[in-house]
JSON list of C-alpha atoms in Angstrom, two decimals:
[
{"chain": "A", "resi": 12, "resn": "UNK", "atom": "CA", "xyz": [192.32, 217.45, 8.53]},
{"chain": "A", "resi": 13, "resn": "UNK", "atom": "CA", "xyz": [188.37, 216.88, 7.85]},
{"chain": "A", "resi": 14, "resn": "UNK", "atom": "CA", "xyz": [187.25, 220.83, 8.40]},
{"chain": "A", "resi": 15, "resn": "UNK", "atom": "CA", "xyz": [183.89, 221.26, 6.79]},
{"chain": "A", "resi": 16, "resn": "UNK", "atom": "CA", "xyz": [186.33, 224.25, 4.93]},
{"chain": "A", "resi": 17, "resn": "UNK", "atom": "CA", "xyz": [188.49, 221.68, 3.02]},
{"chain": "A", "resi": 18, "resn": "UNK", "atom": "CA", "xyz": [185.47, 219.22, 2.04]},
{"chain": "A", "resi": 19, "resn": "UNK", "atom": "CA", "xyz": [183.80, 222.66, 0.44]},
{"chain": "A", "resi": 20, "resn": "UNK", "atom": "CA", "xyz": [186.84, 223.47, -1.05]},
{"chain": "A", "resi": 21, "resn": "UNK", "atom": "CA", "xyz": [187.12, 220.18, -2.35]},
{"chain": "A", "resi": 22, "resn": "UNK", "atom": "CA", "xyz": [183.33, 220.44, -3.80]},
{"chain": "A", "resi": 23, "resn": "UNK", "atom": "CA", "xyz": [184.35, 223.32, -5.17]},
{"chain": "A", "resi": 24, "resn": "UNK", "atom": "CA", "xyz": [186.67, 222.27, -6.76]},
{"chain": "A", "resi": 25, "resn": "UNK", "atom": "CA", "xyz": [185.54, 219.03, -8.18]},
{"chain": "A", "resi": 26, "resn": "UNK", "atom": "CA", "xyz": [182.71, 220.77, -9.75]},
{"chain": "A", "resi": 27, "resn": "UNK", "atom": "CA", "xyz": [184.21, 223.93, -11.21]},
{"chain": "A", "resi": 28, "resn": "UNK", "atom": "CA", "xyz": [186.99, 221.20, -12.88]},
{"chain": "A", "resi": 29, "resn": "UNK", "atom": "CA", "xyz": [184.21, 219.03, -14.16]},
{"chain": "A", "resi": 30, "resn": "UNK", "atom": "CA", "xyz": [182.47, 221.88, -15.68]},
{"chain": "A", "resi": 31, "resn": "UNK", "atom": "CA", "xyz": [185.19, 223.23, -17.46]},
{"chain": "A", "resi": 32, "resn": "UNK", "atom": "CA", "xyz": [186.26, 219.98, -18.84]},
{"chain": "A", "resi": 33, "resn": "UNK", "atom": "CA", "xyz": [182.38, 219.47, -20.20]},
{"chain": "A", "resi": 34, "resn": "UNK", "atom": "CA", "xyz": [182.50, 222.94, -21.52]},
{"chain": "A", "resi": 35, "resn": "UNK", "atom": "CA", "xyz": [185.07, 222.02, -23.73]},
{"chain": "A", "resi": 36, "resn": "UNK", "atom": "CA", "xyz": [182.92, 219.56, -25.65]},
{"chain": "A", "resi": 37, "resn": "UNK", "atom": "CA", "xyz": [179.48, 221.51, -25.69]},
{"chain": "A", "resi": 38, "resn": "UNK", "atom": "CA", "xyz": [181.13, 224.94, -27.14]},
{"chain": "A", "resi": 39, "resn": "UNK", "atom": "CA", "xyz": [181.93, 223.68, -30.35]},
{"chain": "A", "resi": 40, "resn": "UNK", "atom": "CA", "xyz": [178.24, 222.12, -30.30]},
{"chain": "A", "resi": 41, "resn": "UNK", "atom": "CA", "xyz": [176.90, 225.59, -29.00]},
{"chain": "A", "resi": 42, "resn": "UNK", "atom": "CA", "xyz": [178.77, 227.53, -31.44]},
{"chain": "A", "resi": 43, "resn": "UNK", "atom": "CA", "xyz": [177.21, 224.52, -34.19]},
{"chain": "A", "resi": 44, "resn": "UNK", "atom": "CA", "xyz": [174.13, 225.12, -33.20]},
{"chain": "A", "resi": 45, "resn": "UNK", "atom": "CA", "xyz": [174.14, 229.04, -33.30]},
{"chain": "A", "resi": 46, "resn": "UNK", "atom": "CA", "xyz": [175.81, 228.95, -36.73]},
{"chain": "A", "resi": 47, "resn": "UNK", "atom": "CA", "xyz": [172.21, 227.11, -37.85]},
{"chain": "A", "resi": 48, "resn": "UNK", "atom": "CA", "xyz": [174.32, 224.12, -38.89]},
{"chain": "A", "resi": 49, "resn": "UNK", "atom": "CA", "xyz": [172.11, 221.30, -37.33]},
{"chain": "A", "resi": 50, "resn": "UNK", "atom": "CA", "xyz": [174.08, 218.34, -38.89]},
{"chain": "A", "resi": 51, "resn": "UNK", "atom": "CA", "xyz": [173.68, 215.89, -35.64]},
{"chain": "A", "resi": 52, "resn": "UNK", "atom": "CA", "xyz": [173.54, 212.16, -34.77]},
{"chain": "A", "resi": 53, "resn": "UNK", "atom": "CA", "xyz": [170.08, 210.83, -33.45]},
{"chain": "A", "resi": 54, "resn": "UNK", "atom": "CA", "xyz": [170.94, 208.84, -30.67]},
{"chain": "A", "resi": 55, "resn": "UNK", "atom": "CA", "xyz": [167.52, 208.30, -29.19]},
{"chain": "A", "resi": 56, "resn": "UNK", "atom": "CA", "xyz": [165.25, 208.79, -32.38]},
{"chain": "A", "resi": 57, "resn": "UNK", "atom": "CA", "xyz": [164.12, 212.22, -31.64]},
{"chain": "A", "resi": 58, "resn": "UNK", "atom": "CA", "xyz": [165.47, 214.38, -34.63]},
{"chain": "A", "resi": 59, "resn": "UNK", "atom": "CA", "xyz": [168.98, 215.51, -35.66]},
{"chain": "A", "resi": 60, "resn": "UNK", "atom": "CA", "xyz": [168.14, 219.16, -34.63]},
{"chain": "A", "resi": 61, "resn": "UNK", "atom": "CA", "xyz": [166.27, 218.35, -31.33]},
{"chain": "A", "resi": 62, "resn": "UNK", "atom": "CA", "xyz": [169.61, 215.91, -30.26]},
{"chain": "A", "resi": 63, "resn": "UNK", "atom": "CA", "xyz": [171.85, 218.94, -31.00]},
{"chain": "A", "resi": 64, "resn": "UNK", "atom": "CA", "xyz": [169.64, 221.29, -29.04]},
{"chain": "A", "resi": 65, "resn": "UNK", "atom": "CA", "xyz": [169.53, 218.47, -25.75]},
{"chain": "A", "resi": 66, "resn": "UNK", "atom": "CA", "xyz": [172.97, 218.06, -26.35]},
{"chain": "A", "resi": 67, "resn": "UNK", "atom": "CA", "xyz": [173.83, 221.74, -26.07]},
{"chain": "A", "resi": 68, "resn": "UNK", "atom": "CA", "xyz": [171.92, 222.22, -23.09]},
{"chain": "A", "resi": 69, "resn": "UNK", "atom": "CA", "xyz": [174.04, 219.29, -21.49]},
{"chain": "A", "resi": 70, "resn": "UNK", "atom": "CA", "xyz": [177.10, 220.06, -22.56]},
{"chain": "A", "resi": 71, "resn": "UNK", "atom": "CA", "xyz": [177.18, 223.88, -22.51]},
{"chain": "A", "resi": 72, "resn": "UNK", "atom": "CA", "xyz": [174.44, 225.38, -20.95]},
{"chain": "A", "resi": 73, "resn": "UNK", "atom": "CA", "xyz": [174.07, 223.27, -17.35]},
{"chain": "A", "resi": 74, "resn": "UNK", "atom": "CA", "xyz": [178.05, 223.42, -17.50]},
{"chain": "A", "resi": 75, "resn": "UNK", "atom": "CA", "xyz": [177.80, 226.71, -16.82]},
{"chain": "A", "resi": 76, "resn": "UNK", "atom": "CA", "xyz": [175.37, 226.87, -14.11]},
{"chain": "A", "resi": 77, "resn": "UNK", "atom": "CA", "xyz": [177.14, 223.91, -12.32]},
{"chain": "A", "resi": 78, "resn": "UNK", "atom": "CA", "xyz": [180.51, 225.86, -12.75]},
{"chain": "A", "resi": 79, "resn": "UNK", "atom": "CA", "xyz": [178.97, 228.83, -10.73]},
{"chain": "A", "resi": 80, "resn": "UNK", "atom": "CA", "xyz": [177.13, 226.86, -8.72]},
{"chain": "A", "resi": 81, "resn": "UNK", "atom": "CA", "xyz": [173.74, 228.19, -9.70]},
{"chain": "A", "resi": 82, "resn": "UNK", "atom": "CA", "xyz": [170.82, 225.46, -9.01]},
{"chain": "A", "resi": 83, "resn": "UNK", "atom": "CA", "xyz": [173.71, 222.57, -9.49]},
{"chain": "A", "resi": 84, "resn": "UNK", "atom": "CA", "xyz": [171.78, 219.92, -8.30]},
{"chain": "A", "resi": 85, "resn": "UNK", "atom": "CA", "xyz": [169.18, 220.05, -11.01]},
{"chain": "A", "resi": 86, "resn": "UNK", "atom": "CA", "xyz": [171.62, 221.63, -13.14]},
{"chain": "A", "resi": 87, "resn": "UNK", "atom": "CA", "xyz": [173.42, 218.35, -13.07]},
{"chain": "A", "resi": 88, "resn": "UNK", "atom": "CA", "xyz": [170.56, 216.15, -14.10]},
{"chain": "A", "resi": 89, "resn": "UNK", "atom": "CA", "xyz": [170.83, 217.24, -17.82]},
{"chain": "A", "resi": 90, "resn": "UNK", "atom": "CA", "xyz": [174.68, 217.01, -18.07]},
{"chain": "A", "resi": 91, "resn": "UNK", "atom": "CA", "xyz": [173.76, 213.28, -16.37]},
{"chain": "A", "resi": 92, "resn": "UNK", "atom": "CA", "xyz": [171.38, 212.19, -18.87]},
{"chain": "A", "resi": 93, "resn": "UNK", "atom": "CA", "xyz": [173.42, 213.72, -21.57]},
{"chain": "A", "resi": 94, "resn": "UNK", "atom": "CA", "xyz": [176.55, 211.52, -20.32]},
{"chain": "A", "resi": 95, "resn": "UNK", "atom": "CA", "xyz": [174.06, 208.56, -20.03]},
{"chain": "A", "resi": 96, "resn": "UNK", "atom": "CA", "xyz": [172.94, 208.68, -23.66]},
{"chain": "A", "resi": 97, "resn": "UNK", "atom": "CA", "xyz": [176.36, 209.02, -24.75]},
{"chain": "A", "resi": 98, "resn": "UNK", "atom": "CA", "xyz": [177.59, 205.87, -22.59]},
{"chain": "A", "resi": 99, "resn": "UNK", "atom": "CA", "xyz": [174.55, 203.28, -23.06]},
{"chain": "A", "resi": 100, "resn": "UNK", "atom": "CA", "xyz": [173.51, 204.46, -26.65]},
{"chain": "A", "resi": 101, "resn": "UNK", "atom": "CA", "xyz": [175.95, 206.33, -28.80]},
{"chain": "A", "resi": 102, "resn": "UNK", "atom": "CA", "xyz": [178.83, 204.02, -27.35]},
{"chain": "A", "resi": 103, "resn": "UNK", "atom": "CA", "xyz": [176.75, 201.62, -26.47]},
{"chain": "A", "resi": 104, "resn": "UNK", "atom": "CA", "xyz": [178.87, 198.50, -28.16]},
{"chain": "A", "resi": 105, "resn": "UNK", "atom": "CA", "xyz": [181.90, 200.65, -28.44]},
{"chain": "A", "resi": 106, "resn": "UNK", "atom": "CA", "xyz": [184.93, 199.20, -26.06]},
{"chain": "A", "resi": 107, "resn": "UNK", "atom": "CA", "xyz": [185.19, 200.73, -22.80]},
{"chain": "A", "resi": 108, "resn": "UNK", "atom": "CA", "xyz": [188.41, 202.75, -23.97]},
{"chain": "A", "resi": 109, "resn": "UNK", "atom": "CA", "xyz": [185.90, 204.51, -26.46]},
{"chain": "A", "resi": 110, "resn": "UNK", "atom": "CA", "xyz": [183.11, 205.58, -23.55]},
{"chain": "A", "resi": 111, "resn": "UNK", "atom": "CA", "xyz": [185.35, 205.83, -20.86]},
{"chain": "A", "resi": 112, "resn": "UNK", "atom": "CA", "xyz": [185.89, 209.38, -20.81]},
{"chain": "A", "resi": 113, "resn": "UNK", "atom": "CA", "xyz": [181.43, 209.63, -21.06]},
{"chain": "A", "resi": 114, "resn": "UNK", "atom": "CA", "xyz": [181.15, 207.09, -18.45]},
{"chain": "A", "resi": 115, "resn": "UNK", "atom": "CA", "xyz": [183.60, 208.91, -15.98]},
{"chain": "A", "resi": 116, "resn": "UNK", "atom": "CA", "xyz": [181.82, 212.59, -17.19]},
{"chain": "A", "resi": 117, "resn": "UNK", "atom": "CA", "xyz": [178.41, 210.13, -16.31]},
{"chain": "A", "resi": 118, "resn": "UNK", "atom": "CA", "xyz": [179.59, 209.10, -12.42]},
{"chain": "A", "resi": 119, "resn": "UNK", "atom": "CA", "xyz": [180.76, 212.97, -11.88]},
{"chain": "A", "resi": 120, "resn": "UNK", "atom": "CA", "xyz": [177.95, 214.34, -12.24]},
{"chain": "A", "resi": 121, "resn": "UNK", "atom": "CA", "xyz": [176.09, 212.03, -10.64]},
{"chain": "A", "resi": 122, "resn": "UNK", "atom": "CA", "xyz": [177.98, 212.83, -7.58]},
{"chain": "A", "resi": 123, "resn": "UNK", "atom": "CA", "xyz": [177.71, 216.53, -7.70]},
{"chain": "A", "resi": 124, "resn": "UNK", "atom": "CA", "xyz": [173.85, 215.36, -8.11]},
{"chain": "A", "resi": 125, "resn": "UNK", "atom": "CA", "xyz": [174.52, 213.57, -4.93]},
{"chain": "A", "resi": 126, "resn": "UNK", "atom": "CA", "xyz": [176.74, 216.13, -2.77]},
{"chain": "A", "resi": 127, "resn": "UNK", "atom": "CA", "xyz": [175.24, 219.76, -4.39]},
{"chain": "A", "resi": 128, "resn": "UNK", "atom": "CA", "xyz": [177.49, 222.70, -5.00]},
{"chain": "A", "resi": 129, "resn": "UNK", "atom": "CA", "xyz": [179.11, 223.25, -1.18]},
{"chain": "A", "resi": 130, "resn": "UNK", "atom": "CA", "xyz": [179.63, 226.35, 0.26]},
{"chain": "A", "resi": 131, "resn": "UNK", "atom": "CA", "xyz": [181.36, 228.06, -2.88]},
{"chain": "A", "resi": 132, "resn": "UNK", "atom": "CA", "xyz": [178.59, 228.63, -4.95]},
{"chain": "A", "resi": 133, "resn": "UNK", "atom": "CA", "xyz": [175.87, 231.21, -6.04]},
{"chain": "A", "resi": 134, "resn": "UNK", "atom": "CA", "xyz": [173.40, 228.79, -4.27]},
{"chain": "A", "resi": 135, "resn": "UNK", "atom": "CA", "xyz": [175.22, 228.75, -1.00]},
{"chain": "A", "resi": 136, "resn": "UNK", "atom": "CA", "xyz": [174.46, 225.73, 0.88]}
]
């Protein structure tokens, strides 16, 4: 059964799931960050408050518009890079166990990059 209704379900679906599961890493950052507590890492050598702020937008903030499916394409470059920094930097010589969850948040939002929102979304496509 390959109706165009099931593979926009199945978008749907894939990115509202995704979404939620990000959201429940950036709100405790969001909620960090709007506390003015800007204790962060520095991954990439930009700033403890600046990472917070990128990480934020990644985490919570595209999350969001993904979840809706409000510009998701672009939406999903952010959460992307976010994942990437977190896979090839932060856990960077970690053991896979350690950046697998980042690495499979990483290749899921590169496909929604790839596939965009489907039918079921505030963008409509």
């Amino acid at each position: 059964m390959k109706s165009p209704l099931i593979k926009d379900i199945g978008l749907a679906f894939f990115r509202i799931a995704i979404s939620a599961l990000m959201l429940t890493h950036g709100l405790p950052k969001f909620q960090k960050f709007i506390s003015g507590n800007f204790e962060f890492g520095d991954p990439i050598g930009i700033g403890a408050t600046p990472s917070l702020f990128l990480a934020v937008i990644g985490e919570f903030i595209c999350p969001i518009l993904i979840l809706i499916g409000f510009k998701t394409r672009l939406s999903a470059i952010p959460s992307a890079i976010t994942m990437a920094v977190a896979v090839f930097i932060t856990h960077g010589a970690d053991d896979f166990g350690t950046k697998e969850k980042a690495l499979l948040f990483l290749v899921s939002f590169i496909t929604i990059i790839l596939v965009g929102p489907g039918k079921f979304g505030v963008d409509r496509k």
